[in-house]
Amino acid sequence: MEDSVAVDAKRILLRYGTPISVLDRISEEERIGLARKIARTTLPEREEKLRELLREGGHLTAA
């Protein structure tokens, strides 16, 4: 059974635009870290901040 924090982190990342194919390649620990950073970001900036963090982590290519 998955930990509720990990489940919430996955939901946050999906909500703000992480593609499922990318999410599947990110470790649970990293998902939680990314979600925590996004939760501290203002609501209007969350999608862009998430894309930036995913690019920095090598999970997305610059598009």
Backbone atoms as SQL, in Angstrom:
CREATE TABLE atoms (id INTEGER PRIMARY KEY, chain TEXT, resi INTEGER, resn TEXT, atom TEXT, x REAL, y REAL, z REAL);
INSERT INTO atoms VALUES
  (1, 'A', 1, 'MET', 'N', 0.838, -1.182, 0.000),
  (2, 'A', 1, 'MET', 'CA', 0.000, 0.000, 0.000),
  (3, 'A', 1, 'MET', 'C', 0.885, 1.249, 0.000),
  (4, 'A', 2, 'GLU', 'N', 0.538, 2.208, -0.858),
  (5, 'A', 2, 'GLU', 'CA', 1.338, 3.415, -0.965),
  (6, 'A', 2, 'GLU', 'C', 1.075, 4.348, 0.207),
  (7, 'A', 3, 'ASP', 'N', 2.105, 5.049, 0.594),
  (8, 'A', 3, 'ASP', 'CA', 2.025, 6.044, 1.647),
  (9, 'A', 3, 'ASP', 'C', 1.170, 7.220, 1.186),
  (10, 'A', 4, 'SER', 'N', 0.360, 7.780, 2.074),
  (11, 'A', 4, 'SER', 'CA', -0.537, 8.869, 1.675),
  (12, 'A', 4, 'SER', 'C', 0.218, 10.109, 1.195),
  (13, 'A', 5, 'VAL', 'N', 1.410, 10.353, 1.732),
  (14, 'A', 5, 'VAL', 'CA', 2.208, 11.497, 1.279),
  (15, 'A', 5, 'VAL', 'C', 2.627, 11.287, -0.171),
  (16, 'A', 6, 'ALA', 'N', 3.031, 10.081, -0.501),
  (17, 'A', 6, 'ALA', 'CA', 3.447, 9.779, -1.870),
  (18, 'A', 6, 'ALA', 'C', 2.266, 9.903, -2.833),
  (19, 'A', 7, 'VAL', 'N', 1.103, 9.474, -2.406),
  (20, 'A', 7, 'VAL', 'CA', -0.096, 9.569, -3.241),
  (21, 'A', 7, 'VAL', 'C', -0.453, 11.038, -3.467),
  (22, 'A', 8, 'ASP', 'N', -0.414, 11.828, -2.401),
  (23, 'A', 8, 'ASP', 'CA', -0.703, 13.261, -2.529),
  (24, 'A', 8, 'ASP', 'C', 0.305, 13.949, -3.434),
  (25, 'A', 9, 'ALA', 'N', 1.569, 13.583, -3.316),
  (26, 'A', 9, 'ALA', 'CA', 2.601, 14.173, -4.170),
  (27, 'A', 9, 'ALA', 'C', 2.324, 13.869, -5.634),
  (28, 'A', 10, 'LYS', 'N', 1.959, 12.641, -5.914),
  (29, 'A', 10, 'LYS', 'CA', 1.643, 12.234, -7.288),
  (30, 'A', 10, 'LYS', 'C', 0.466, 13.044, -7.827),
  (31, 'A', 11, 'ARG', 'N', -0.550, 13.232, -7.009),
  (32, 'A', 11, 'ARG', 'CA', -1.719, 14.018, -7.421),
  (33, 'A', 11, 'ARG', 'C', -1.353, 15.471, -7.713),
  (34, 'A', 12, 'ILE', 'N', -0.524, 16.045, -6.859),
  (35, 'A', 12, 'ILE', 'CA', -0.103, 17.439, -7.061),
  (36, 'A', 12, 'ILE', 'C', 0.647, 17.573, -8.375),
  (37, 'A', 13, 'LEU', 'N', 1.580, 16.674, -8.626),
  (38, 'A', 13, 'LEU', 'CA', 2.369, 16.750, -9.853),
  (39, 'A', 13, 'LEU', 'C', 1.500, 16.559, -11.090),
  (40, 'A', 14, 'LEU', 'N', 0.561, 15.657, -11.017),
  (41, 'A', 14, 'LEU', 'CA', -0.351, 15.461, -12.144),
  (42, 'A', 14, 'LEU', 'C', -1.240, 16.686, -12.339),
  (43, 'A', 15, 'ARG', 'N', -1.731, 17.248, -11.257),
  (44, 'A', 15, 'ARG', 'CA', -2.624, 18.409, -11.326),
  (45, 'A', 15, 'ARG', 'C', -1.951, 19.598, -12.018),
  (46, 'A', 16, 'TYR', 'N', -0.663, 19.754, -11.785),
  (47, 'A', 16, 'TYR', 'CA', 0.029, 20.908, -12.357),
  (48, 'A', 16, 'TYR', 'C', 0.801, 20.586, -13.629),
  (49, 'A', 17, 'GLY', 'N', 0.488, 19.463, -14.245),
  (50, 'A', 17, 'GLY', 'CA', 0.930, 19.242, -15.606),
  (51, 'A', 17, 'GLY', 'C', 2.042, 18.253, -15.876),
  (52, 'A', 18, 'THR', 'N', 2.455, 17.472, -14.892),
  (53, 'A', 18, 'THR', 'CA', 3.487, 16.480, -15.174),
  (54, 'A', 18, 'THR', 'C', 2.881, 15.361, -16.023),
  (55, 'A', 19, 'PRO', 'N', 3.445, 15.085, -17.192),
  (56, 'A', 19, 'PRO', 'CA', 2.940, 13.976, -18.007),
  (57, 'A', 19, 'PRO', 'C', 3.115, 12.642, -17.268),
  (58, 'A', 20, 'ILE', 'N', 2.168, 11.754, -17.428),
  (59, 'A', 20, 'ILE', 'CA', 2.225, 10.457, -16.754),
  (60, 'A', 20, 'ILE', 'C', 3.502, 9.706, -17.122),
  (61, 'A', 21, 'SER', 'N', 3.902, 9.789, -18.378),
  (62, 'A', 21, 'SER', 'CA', 5.117, 9.084, -18.808),
  (63, 'A', 21, 'SER', 'C', 6.355, 9.607, -18.077),
  (64, 'A', 22, 'VAL', 'N', 6.367, 10.871, -17.757),
  (65, 'A', 22, 'VAL', 'CA', 7.473, 11.463, -17.002),
  (66, 'A', 22, 'VAL', 'C', 7.361, 11.055, -15.533),
  (67, 'A', 23, 'LEU', 'N', 6.171, 11.139, -15.001),
  (68, 'A', 23, 'LEU', 'CA', 5.936, 10.809, -13.594),
  (69, 'A', 23, 'LEU', 'C', 6.357, 9.373, -13.283),
  (70, 'A', 24, 'ASP', 'N', 6.129, 8.475, -14.214),
  (71, 'A', 24, 'ASP', 'CA', 6.502, 7.072, -14.012),
  (72, 'A', 24, 'ASP', 'C', 8.013, 6.875, -13.888),
  (73, 'A', 25, 'ARG', 'N', 8.786, 7.811, -14.401),
  (74, 'A', 25, 'ARG', 'CA', 10.250, 7.690, -14.354),
  (75, 'A', 25, 'ARG', 'C', 10.869, 8.398, -13.154),
  (76, 'A', 26, 'ILE', 'N', 10.063, 9.100, -12.371),
  (77, 'A', 26, 'ILE', 'CA', 10.565, 9.848, -11.222),
  (78, 'A', 26, 'ILE', 'C', 10.374, 9.014, -9.959),
  (79, 'A', 27, 'SER', 'N', 11.405, 8.934, -9.141),
  (80, 'A', 27, 'SER', 'CA', 11.311, 8.152, -7.906),
  (81, 'A', 27, 'SER', 'C', 10.301, 8.779, -6.944),
  (82, 'A', 28, 'GLU', 'N', 9.790, 7.962, -6.061),
  (83, 'A', 28, 'GLU', 'CA', 8.813, 8.429, -5.076),
  (84, 'A', 28, 'GLU', 'C', 9.391, 9.553, -4.222),
  (85, 'A', 29, 'GLU', 'N', 10.641, 9.403, -3.823),
  (86, 'A', 29, 'GLU', 'CA', 11.303, 10.424, -3.002),
  (87, 'A', 29, 'GLU', 'C', 11.396, 11.760, -3.746),
  (88, 'A', 30, 'GLU', 'N', 11.756, 11.703, -5.016),
  (89, 'A', 30, 'GLU', 'CA', 11.854, 12.925, -5.806),
  (90, 'A', 30, 'GLU', 'C', 10.480, 13.543, -6.046),
  (91, 'A', 31, 'ARG', 'N', 9.476, 12.716, -6.247),
  (92, 'A', 31, 'ARG', 'CA', 8.099, 13.224, -6.413),
  (93, 'A', 31, 'ARG', 'C', 7.681, 14.045, -5.202),
  (94, 'A', 32, 'ILE', 'N', 7.963, 13.500, -4.021),
  (95, 'A', 32, 'ILE', 'CA', 7.592, 14.190, -2.787),
  (96, 'A', 32, 'ILE', 'C', 8.327, 15.522, -2.684),
  (97, 'A', 33, 'GLY', 'N', 9.607, 15.528, -3.010),
  (98, 'A', 33, 'GLY', 'CA', 10.382, 16.771, -2.983),
  (99, 'A', 33, 'GLY', 'C', 9.854, 17.810, -3.954),
  (100, 'A', 34, 'LEU', 'N', 9.532, 17.383, -5.155),
  (101, 'A', 34, 'LEU', 'CA', 8.976, 18.305, -6.154),
  (102, 'A', 34, 'LEU', 'C', 7.632, 18.859, -5.698),
  (103, 'A', 35, 'ALA', 'N', 6.788, 17.995, -5.169),
  (104, 'A', 35, 'ALA', 'CA', 5.465, 18.435, -4.712),
  (105, 'A', 35, 'ALA', 'C', 5.581, 19.433, -3.576),
  (106, 'A', 36, 'ARG', 'N', 6.533, 19.232, -2.697),
  (107, 'A', 36, 'ARG', 'CA', 6.741, 20.183, -1.592),
  (108, 'A', 36, 'ARG', 'C', 7.173, 21.542, -2.126),
  (109, 'A', 37, 'LYS', 'N', 8.049, 21.547, -3.107),
  (110, 'A', 37, 'LYS', 'CA', 8.480, 22.817, -3.700),
  (111, 'A', 37, 'LYS', 'C', 7.310, 23.519, -4.383),
  (112, 'A', 38, 'ILE', 'N', 6.487, 22.760, -5.080),
  (113, 'A', 38, 'ILE', 'CA', 5.336, 23.332, -5.776),
  (114, 'A', 38, 'ILE', 'C', 4.323, 23.876, -4.774),
  (115, 'A', 39, 'ALA', 'N', 4.131, 23.182, -3.666),
  (116, 'A', 39, 'ALA', 'CA', 3.172, 23.632, -2.650),
  (117, 'A', 39, 'ALA', 'C', 3.583, 24.969, -2.043),
  (118, 'A', 40, 'ARG', 'N', 4.877, 25.277, -2.049),
  (119, 'A', 40, 'ARG', 'CA', 5.376, 26.547, -1.516),
  (120, 'A', 40, 'ARG', 'C', 5.376, 27.665, -2.551),
  (121, 'A', 41, 'THR', 'N', 4.981, 27.346, -3.760),
  (122, 'A', 41, 'THR', 'CA', 4.943, 28.312, -4.853),
  (123, 'A', 41, 'THR', 'C', 3.537, 28.902, -4.933),
  (124, 'A', 42, 'THR', 'N', 3.441, 30.177, -5.292),
  (125, 'A', 42, 'THR', 'CA', 2.115, 30.774, -5.409),
  (126, 'A', 42, 'THR', 'C', 1.326, 30.072, -6.510),
  (127, 'A', 43, 'LEU', 'N', 0.029, 30.013, -6.309),
  (128, 'A', 43, 'LEU', 'CA', -0.851, 29.277, -7.211),
  (129, 'A', 43, 'LEU', 'C', -0.669, 29.643, -8.688),
  (130, 'A', 44, 'PRO', 'N', -0.636, 30.922, -9.058),
  (131, 'A', 44, 'PRO', 'CA', -0.502, 31.245, -10.486),
  (132, 'A', 44, 'PRO', 'C', 0.837, 30.822, -11.105),
  (133, 'A', 45, 'GLU', 'N', 1.845, 30.582, -10.271),
  (134, 'A', 45, 'GLU', 'CA', 3.181, 30.252, -10.784),
  (135, 'A', 45, 'GLU', 'C', 3.486, 28.759, -10.760),
  (136, 'A', 46, 'ARG', 'N', 2.591, 27.960, -10.252),
  (137, 'A', 46, 'ARG', 'CA', 2.887, 26.536, -10.033),
  (138, 'A', 46, 'ARG', 'C', 3.178, 25.750, -11.300),
  (139, 'A', 47, 'GLU', 'N', 2.394, 25.912, -12.343),
  (140, 'A', 47, 'GLU', 'CA', 2.629, 25.132, -13.565),
  (141, 'A', 47, 'GLU', 'C', 3.986, 25.448, -14.170),
  (142, 'A', 48, 'GLU', 'N', 4.308, 26.722, -14.280),
  (143, 'A', 48, 'GLU', 'CA', 5.595, 27.121, -14.856),
  (144, 'A', 48, 'GLU', 'C', 6.755, 26.665, -13.976),
  (145, 'A', 49, 'LYS', 'N', 6.617, 26.810, -12.664),
  (146, 'A', 49, 'LYS', 'CA', 7.671, 26.382, -11.734),
  (147, 'A', 49, 'LYS', 'C', 7.895, 24.872, -11.842),
  (148, 'A', 50, 'LEU', 'N', 6.816, 24.123, -11.957),
  (149, 'A', 50, 'LEU', 'CA', 6.951, 22.667, -12.091),
  (150, 'A', 50, 'LEU', 'C', 7.688, 22.308, -13.376),
  (151, 'A', 51, 'ARG', 'N', 7.325, 22.936, -14.480),
  (152, 'A', 51, 'ARG', 'CA', 8.036, 22.670, -15.741),
  (153, 'A', 51, 'ARG', 'C', 9.521, 23.004, -15.608),
  (154, 'A', 52, 'GLU', 'N', 9.809, 24.108, -14.940),
  (155, 'A', 52, 'GLU', 'CA', 11.205, 24.510, -14.729),
  (156, 'A', 52, 'GLU', 'C', 11.954, 23.460, -13.902),
  (157, 'A', 53, 'LEU', 'N', 11.348, 22.999, -12.816),
  (158, 'A', 53, 'LEU', 'CA', 11.983, 21.990, -11.964),
  (159, 'A', 53, 'LEU', 'C', 12.173, 20.667, -12.706),
  (160, 'A', 54, 'LEU', 'N', 11.196, 20.295, -13.523),
  (161, 'A', 54, 'LEU', 'CA', 11.320, 19.054, -14.292),
  (162, 'A', 54, 'LEU', 'C', 12.431, 19.166, -15.336),
  (163, 'A', 55, 'ARG', 'N', 12.565, 20.339, -15.957),
  (164, 'A', 55, 'ARG', 'CA', 13.660, 20.546, -16.920),
  (165, 'A', 55, 'ARG', 'C', 15.012, 20.488, -16.210),
  (166, 'A', 56, 'GLU', 'N', 15.113, 21.166, -15.064),
  (167, 'A', 56, 'GLU', 'CA', 16.366, 21.164, -14.292),
  (168, 'A', 56, 'GLU', 'C', 16.758, 19.755, -13.886),
  (169, 'A', 57, 'GLY', 'N', 15.768, 18.933, -13.565),
  (170, 'A', 57, 'GLY', 'CA', 16.036, 17.560, -13.155),
  (171, 'A', 57, 'GLY', 'C', 16.291, 16.612, -14.311),
  (172, 'A', 58, 'GLY', 'N', 16.196, 17.137, -15.541),
  (173, 'A', 58, 'GLY', 'CA', 16.438, 16.314, -16.723),
  (174, 'A', 58, 'GLY', 'C', 15.257, 15.445, -17.116),
  (175, 'A', 59, 'HIS', 'N', 14.084, 15.758, -16.597),
  (176, 'A', 59, 'HIS', 'CA', 12.900, 14.950, -16.894),
  (177, 'A', 59, 'HIS', 'C', 12.145, 15.458, -18.109),
  (178, 'A', 60, 'LEU', 'N', 12.325, 16.721, -18.440),
  (179, 'A', 60, 'LEU', 'CA', 11.686, 17.325, -19.613),
  (180, 'A', 60, 'LEU', 'C', 12.755, 18.005, -20.457),
  (181, 'A', 61, 'THR', 'N', 12.559, 17.993, -21.738),
  (182, 'A', 61, 'THR', 'CA', 13.441, 18.752, -22.614),
  (183, 'A', 61, 'THR', 'C', 12.841, 20.124, -22.810),
  (184, 'A', 62, 'ALA', 'N', 13.648, 21.113, -23.036),
  (185, 'A', 62, 'ALA', 'CA', 13.152, 22.466, -23.267),
  (186, 'A', 62, 'ALA', 'C', 12.334, 22.476, -24.531),
  (187, 'A', 63, 'ALA', 'N', 11.139, 22.995, -24.428),
  (188, 'A', 63, 'ALA', 'CA', 10.260, 23.024, -25.611),
  (189, 'A', 63, 'ALA', 'C', 9.727, 24.414, -25.834);
